PDB file of C-alpha atoms in Angstrom:
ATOM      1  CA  UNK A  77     -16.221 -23.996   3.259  1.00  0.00           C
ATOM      2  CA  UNK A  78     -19.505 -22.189   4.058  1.00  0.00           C
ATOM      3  CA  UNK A  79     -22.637 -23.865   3.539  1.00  0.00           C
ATOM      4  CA  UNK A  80     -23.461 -21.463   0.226  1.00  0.00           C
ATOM      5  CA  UNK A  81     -20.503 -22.240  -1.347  1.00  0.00           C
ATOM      6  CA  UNK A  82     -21.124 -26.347  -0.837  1.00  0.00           C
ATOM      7  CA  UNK A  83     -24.188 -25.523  -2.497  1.00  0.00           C
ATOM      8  CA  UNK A  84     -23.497 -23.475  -4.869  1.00  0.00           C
ATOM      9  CA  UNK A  85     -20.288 -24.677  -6.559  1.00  0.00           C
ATOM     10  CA  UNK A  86     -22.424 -28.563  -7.460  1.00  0.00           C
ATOM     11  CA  UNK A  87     -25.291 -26.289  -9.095  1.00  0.00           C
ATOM     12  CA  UNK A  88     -22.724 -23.958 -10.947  1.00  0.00           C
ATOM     13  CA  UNK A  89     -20.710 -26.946 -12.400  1.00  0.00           C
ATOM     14  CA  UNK A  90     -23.720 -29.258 -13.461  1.00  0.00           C
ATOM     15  CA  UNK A  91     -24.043 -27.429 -16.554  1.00  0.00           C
ATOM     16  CA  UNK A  92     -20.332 -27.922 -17.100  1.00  0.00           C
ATOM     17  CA  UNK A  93     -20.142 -31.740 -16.164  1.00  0.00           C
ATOM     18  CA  UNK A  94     -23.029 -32.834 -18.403  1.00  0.00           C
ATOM     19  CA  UNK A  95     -21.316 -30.626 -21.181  1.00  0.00           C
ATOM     20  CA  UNK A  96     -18.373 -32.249 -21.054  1.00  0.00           C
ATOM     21  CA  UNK A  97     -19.523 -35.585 -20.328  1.00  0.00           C
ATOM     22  CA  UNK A  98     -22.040 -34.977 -23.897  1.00  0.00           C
ATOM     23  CA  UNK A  99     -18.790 -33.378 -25.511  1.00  0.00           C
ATOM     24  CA  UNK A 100     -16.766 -36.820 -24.508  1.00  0.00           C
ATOM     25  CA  UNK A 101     -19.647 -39.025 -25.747  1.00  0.00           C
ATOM     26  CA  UNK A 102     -20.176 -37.360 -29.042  1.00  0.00           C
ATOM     27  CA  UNK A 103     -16.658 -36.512 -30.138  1.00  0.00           C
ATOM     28  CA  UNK A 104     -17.541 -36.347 -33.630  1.00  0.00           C
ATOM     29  CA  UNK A 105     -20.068 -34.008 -33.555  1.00  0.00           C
ATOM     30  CA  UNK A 106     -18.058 -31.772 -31.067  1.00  0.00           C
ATOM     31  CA  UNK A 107     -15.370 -32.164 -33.889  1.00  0.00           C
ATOM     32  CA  UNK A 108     -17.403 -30.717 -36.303  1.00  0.00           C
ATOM     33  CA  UNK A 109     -18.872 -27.992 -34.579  1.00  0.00           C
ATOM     34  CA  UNK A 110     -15.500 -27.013 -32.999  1.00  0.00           C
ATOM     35  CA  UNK A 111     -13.752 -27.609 -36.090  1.00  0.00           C
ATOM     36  CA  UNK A 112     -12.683 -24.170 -37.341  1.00  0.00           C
ATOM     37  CA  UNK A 113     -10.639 -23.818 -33.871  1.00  0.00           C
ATOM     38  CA  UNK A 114      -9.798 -27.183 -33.355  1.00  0.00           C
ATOM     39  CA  UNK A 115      -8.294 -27.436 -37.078  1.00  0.00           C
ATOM     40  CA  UNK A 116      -6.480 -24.073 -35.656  1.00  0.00           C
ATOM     41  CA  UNK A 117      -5.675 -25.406 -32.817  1.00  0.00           C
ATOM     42  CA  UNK A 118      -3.851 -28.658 -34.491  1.00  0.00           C
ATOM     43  CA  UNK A 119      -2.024 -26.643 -37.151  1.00  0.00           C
ATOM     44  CA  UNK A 120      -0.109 -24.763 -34.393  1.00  0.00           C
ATOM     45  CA  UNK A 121       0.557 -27.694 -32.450  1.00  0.00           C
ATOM     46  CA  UNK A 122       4.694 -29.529 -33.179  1.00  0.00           C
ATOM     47  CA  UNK A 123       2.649 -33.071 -33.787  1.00  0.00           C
ATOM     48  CA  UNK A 124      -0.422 -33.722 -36.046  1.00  0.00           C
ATOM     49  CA  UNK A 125      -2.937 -34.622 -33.811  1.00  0.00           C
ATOM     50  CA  UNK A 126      -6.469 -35.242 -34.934  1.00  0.00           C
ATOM     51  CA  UNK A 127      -9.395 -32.760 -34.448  1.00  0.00           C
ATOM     52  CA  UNK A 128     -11.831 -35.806 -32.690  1.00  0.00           C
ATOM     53  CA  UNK A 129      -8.365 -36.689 -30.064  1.00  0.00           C
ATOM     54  CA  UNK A 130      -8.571 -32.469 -29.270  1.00  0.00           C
ATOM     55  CA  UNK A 131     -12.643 -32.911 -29.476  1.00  0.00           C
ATOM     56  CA  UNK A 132     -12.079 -35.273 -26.874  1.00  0.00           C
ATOM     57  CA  UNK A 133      -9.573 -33.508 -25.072  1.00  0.00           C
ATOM     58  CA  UNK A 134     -11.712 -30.032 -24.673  1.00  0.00           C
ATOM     59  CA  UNK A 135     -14.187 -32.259 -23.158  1.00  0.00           C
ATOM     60  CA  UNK A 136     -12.577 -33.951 -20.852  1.00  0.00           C
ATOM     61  CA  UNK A 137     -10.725 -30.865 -19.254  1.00  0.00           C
ATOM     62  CA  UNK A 138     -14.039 -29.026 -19.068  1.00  0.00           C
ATOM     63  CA  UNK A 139     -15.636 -32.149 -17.090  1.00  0.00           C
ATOM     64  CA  UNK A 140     -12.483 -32.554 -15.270  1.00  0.00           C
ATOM     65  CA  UNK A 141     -12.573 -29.256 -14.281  1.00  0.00           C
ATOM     66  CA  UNK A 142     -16.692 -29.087 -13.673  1.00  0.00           C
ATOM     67  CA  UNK A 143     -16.006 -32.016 -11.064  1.00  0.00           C
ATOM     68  CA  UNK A 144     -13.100 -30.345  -9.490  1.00  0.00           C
ATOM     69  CA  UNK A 145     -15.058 -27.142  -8.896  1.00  0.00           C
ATOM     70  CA  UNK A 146     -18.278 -29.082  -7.194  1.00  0.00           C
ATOM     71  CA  UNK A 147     -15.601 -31.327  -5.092  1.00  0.00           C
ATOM     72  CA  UNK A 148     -14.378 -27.932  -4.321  1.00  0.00           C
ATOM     73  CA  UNK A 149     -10.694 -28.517  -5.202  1.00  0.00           C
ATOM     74  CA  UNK A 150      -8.934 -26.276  -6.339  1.00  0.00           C
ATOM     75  CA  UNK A 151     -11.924 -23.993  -7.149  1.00  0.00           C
ATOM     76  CA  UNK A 152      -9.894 -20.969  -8.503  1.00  0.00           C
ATOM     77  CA  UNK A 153      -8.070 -23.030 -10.971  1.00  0.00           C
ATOM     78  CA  UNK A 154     -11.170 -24.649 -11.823  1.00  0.00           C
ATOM     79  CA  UNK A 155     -13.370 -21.993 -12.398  1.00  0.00           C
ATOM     80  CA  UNK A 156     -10.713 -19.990 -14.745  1.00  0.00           C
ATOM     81  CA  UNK A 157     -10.546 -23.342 -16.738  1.00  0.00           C
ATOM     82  CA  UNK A 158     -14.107 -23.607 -17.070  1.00  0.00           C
ATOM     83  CA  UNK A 159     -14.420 -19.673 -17.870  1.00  0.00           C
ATOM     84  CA  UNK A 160     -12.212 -20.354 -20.872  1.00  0.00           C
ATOM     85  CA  UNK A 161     -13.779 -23.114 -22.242  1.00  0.00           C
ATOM     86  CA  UNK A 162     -17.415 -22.156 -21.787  1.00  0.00           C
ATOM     87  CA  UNK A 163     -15.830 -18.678 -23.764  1.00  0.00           C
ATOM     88  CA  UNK A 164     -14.920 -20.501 -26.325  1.00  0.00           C
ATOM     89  CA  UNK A 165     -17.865 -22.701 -26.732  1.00  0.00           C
ATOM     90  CA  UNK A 166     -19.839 -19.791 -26.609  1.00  0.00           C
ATOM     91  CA  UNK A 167     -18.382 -18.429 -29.545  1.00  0.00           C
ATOM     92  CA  UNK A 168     -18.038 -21.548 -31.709  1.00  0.00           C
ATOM     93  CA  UNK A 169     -21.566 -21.888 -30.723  1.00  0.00           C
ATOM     94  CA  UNK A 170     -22.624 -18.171 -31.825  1.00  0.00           C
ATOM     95  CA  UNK A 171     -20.502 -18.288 -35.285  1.00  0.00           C
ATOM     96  CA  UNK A 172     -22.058 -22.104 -36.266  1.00  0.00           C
ATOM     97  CA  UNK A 173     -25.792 -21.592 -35.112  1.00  0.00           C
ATOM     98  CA  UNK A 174     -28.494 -21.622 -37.725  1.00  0.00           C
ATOM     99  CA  UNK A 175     -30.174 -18.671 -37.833  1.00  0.00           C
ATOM    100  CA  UNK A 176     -32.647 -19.430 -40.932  1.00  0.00           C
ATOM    101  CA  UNK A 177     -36.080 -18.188 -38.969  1.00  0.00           C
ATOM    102  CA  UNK A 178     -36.730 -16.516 -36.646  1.00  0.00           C
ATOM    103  CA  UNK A 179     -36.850 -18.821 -34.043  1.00  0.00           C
ATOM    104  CA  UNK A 180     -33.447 -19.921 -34.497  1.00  0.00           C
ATOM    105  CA  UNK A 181     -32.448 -16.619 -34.095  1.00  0.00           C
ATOM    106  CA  UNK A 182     -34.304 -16.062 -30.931  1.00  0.00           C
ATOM    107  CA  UNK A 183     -32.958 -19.969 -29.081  1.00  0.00           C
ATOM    108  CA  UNK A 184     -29.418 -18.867 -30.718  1.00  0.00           C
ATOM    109  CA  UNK A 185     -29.367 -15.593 -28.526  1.00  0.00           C
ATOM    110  CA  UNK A 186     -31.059 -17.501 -25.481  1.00  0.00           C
ATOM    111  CA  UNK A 187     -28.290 -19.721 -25.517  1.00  0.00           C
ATOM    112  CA  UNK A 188     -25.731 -16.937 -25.812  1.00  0.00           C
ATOM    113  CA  UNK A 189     -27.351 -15.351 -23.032  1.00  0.00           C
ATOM    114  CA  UNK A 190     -27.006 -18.511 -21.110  1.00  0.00           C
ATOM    115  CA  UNK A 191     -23.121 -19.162 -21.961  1.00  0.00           C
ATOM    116  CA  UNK A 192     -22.409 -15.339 -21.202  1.00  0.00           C
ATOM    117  CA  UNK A 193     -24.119 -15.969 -17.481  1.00  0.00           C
ATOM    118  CA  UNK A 194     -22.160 -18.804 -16.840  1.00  0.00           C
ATOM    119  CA  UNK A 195     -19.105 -17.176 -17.813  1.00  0.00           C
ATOM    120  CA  UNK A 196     -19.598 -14.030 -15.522  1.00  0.00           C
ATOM    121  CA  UNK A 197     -20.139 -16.600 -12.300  1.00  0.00           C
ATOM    122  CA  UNK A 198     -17.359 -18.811 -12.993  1.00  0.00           C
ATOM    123  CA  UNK A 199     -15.307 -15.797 -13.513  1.00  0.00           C
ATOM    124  CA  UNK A 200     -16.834 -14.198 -10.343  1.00  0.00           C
ATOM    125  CA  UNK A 201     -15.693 -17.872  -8.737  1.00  0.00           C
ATOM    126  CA  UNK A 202     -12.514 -17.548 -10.386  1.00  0.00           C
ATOM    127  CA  UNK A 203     -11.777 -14.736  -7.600  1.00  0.00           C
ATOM    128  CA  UNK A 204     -13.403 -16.174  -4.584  1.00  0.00           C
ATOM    129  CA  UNK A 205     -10.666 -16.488  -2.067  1.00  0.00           C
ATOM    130  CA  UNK A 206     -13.586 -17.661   0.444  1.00  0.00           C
ATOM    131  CA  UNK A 207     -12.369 -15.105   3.059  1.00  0.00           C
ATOM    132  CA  UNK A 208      -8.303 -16.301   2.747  1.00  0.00           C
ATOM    133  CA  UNK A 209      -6.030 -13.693   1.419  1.00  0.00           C
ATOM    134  CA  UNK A 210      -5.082 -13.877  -2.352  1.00  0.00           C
ATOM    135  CA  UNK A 211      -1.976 -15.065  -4.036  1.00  0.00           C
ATOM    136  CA  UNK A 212      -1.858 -11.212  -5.495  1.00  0.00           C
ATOM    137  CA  UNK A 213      -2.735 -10.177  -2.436  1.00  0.00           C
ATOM    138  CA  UNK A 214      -0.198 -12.219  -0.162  1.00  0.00           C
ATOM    139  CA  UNK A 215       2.453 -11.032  -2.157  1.00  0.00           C
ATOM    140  CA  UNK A 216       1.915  -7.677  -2.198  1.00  0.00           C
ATOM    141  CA  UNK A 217       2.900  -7.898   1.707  1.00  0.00           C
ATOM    142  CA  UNK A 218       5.532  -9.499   1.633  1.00  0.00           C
ATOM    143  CA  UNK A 219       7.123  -6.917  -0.962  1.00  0.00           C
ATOM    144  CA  UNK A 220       5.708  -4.464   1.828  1.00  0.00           C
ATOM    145  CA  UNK A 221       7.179  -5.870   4.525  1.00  0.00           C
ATOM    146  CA  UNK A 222      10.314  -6.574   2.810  1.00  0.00           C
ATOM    147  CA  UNK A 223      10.730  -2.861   2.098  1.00  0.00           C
ATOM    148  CA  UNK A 224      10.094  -1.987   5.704  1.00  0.00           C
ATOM    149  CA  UNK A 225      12.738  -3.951   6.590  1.00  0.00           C
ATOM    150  CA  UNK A 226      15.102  -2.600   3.977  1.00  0.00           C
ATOM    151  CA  UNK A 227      13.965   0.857   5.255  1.00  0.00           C
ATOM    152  CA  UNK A 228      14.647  -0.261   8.767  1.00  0.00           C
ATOM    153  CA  UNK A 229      17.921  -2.239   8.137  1.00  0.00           C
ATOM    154  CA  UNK A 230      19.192   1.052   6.183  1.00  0.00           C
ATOM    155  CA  UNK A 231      18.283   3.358   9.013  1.00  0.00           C
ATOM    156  CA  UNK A 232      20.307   1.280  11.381  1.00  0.00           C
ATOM    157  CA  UNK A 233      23.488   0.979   9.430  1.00  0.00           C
ATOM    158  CA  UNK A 234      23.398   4.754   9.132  1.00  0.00           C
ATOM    159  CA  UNK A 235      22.928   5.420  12.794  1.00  0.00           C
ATOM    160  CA  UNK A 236      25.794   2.662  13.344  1.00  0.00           C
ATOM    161  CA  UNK A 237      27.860   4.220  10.663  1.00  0.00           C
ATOM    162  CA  UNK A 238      27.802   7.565  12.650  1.00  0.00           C
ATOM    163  CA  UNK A 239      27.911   6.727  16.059  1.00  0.00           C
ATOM    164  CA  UNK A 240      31.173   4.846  14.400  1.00  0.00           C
ATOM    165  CA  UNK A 241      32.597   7.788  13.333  1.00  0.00           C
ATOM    166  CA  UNK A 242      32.001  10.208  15.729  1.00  0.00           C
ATOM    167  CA  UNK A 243      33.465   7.543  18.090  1.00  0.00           C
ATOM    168  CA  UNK A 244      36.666   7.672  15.887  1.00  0.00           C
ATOM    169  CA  UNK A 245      36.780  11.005  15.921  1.00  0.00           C
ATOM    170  CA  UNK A 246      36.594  11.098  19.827  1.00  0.00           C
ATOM    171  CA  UNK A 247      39.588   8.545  20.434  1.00  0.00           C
ATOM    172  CA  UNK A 248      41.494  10.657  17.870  1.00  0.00           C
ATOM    173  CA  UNK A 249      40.978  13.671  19.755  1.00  0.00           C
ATOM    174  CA  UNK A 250      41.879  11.496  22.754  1.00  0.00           C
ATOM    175  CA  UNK A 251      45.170  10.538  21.367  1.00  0.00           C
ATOM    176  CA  UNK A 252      45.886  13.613  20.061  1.00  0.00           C
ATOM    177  CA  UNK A 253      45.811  15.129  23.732  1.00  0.00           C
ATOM    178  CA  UNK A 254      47.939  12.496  25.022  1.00  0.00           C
ATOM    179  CA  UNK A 255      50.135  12.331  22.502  1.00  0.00           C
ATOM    180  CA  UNK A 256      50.550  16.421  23.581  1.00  0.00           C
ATOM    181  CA  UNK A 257      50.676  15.592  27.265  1.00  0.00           C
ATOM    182  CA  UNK A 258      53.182  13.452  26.730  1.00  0.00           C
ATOM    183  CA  UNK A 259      55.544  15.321  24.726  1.00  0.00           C
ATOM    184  CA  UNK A 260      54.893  18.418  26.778  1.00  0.00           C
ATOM    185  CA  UNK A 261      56.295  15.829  29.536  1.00  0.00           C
ATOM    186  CA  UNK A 262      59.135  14.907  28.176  1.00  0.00           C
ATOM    187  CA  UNK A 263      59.850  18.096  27.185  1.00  0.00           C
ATOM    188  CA  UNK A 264      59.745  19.499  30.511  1.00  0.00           C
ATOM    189  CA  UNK A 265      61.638  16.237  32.143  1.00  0.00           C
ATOM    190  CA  UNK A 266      64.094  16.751  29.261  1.00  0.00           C
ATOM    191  CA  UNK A 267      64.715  20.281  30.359  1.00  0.00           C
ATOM    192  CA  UNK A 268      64.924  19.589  34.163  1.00  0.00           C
ATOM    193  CA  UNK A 269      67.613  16.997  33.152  1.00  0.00           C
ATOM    194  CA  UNK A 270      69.387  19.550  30.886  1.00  0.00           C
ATOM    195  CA  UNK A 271      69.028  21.842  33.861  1.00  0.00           C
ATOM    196  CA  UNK A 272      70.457  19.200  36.568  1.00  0.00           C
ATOM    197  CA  UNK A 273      73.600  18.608  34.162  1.00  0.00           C
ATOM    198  CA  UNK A 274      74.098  22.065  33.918  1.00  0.00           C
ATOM    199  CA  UNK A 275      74.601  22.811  37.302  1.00  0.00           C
ATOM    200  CA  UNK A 276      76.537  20.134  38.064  1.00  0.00           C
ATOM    201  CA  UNK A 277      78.932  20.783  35.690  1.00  0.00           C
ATOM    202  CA  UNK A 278      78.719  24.438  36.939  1.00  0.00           C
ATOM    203  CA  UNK A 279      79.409  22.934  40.674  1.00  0.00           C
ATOM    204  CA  UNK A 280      82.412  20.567  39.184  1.00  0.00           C
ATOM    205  CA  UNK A 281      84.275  23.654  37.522  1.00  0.00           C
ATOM    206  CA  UNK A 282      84.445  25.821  41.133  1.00  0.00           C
ATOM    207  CA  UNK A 283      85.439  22.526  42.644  1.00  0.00           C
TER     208      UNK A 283
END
């Protein structure tokens, strides 16, 4: 890990860790402000589970995930995690602000501001494969590499496949002569012995 990144990952995930930690502490009021997802959220889930237990539970994975990322473990994971969860307290945030003066107004956009740059660097640290190749990336060789070798192995059984047959063809054409030579042998020994018998039935009769 390079020295910016050591540094940089702790100060990126403070924000997150003291979020969560505040979110875990205060369950009911994270309850209430999250409650139009959260009651959402427990609707579609097979159980009924209570919107303080999922309160709890969207605060714990965003400060499990905050200490992750500064212990730099599993950073990628991490940082998606907290991406979607700072998204989505971002927007509670936006809808449930009051916005009765104008100052409220003005700290409600100064705090979407905020949420929005957080977002865009744990999304840019999200994609930080600190110099290794990418999963994406990794794969896209090997489905390279394995179509080289496809393309290679195909090449060779085609060369193979004709050096096979124009092998067969040449012993064919090899037994075909000798099949020839031998019956034009056999021919000719057959005629020589015709021949012989001939004349010594020939030399029998004068006898």
């Amino acid at each position: 890990m390079s020295v910016v990144r050591f540094l940089a990952r702790p100060l990126l995930a403070s924000s997150f860790i003291v979020a969560g930690a505040d979110k875990l502490k205060n369950a009911d009021a994270t309850a209430e402000q999250l409650s139009p997802v959260l009651r959402r959220a427990a609707d579609a889930l097979p159980i009924r589970v209570e919107e303080k237990t999922l309160a709890r539970a969207v605060g714990a994975t965003q400060l499990g995930a905050g200490l992750l990322f500064a212990l730099g473990k599993a950073p990628r994971f991490s940082a998606s995690v907290l991406a979607v969860t700072t998204a989505l307290n971002t927007f509670v945030e936006w809808r449930t602000a009051d916005i009765g003066s104008k100052e409220l107004r003005s700290a409600r956009r100064a705090r979407l501001l905020k949420n929005i740059s957080l977002v865009g660097g744990v999304l840019l640290a999200s994609v930080d494969t600190a110099g290794r190749p990418s999963l994406a990336w990794r794969a896209q060789q090997l489905a390279s590499d394995a179509a080289k070798q496809a393309k290679t192995v195909k090449a060779d059984a085609a060369k193979t496949a004709k050096s096979v047959r124009v092998d067969a063809a040449k012993a064919a054409k090899s037994v075909r002569a000798d099949a020839t030579k031998a019956a034009k042998s056999v021919s000719a020994d057959a005629a020589k012995a015709a021949k012989t018998a001939s004349r010594q039935l020939g030399a029998g009769s004068h006898a």
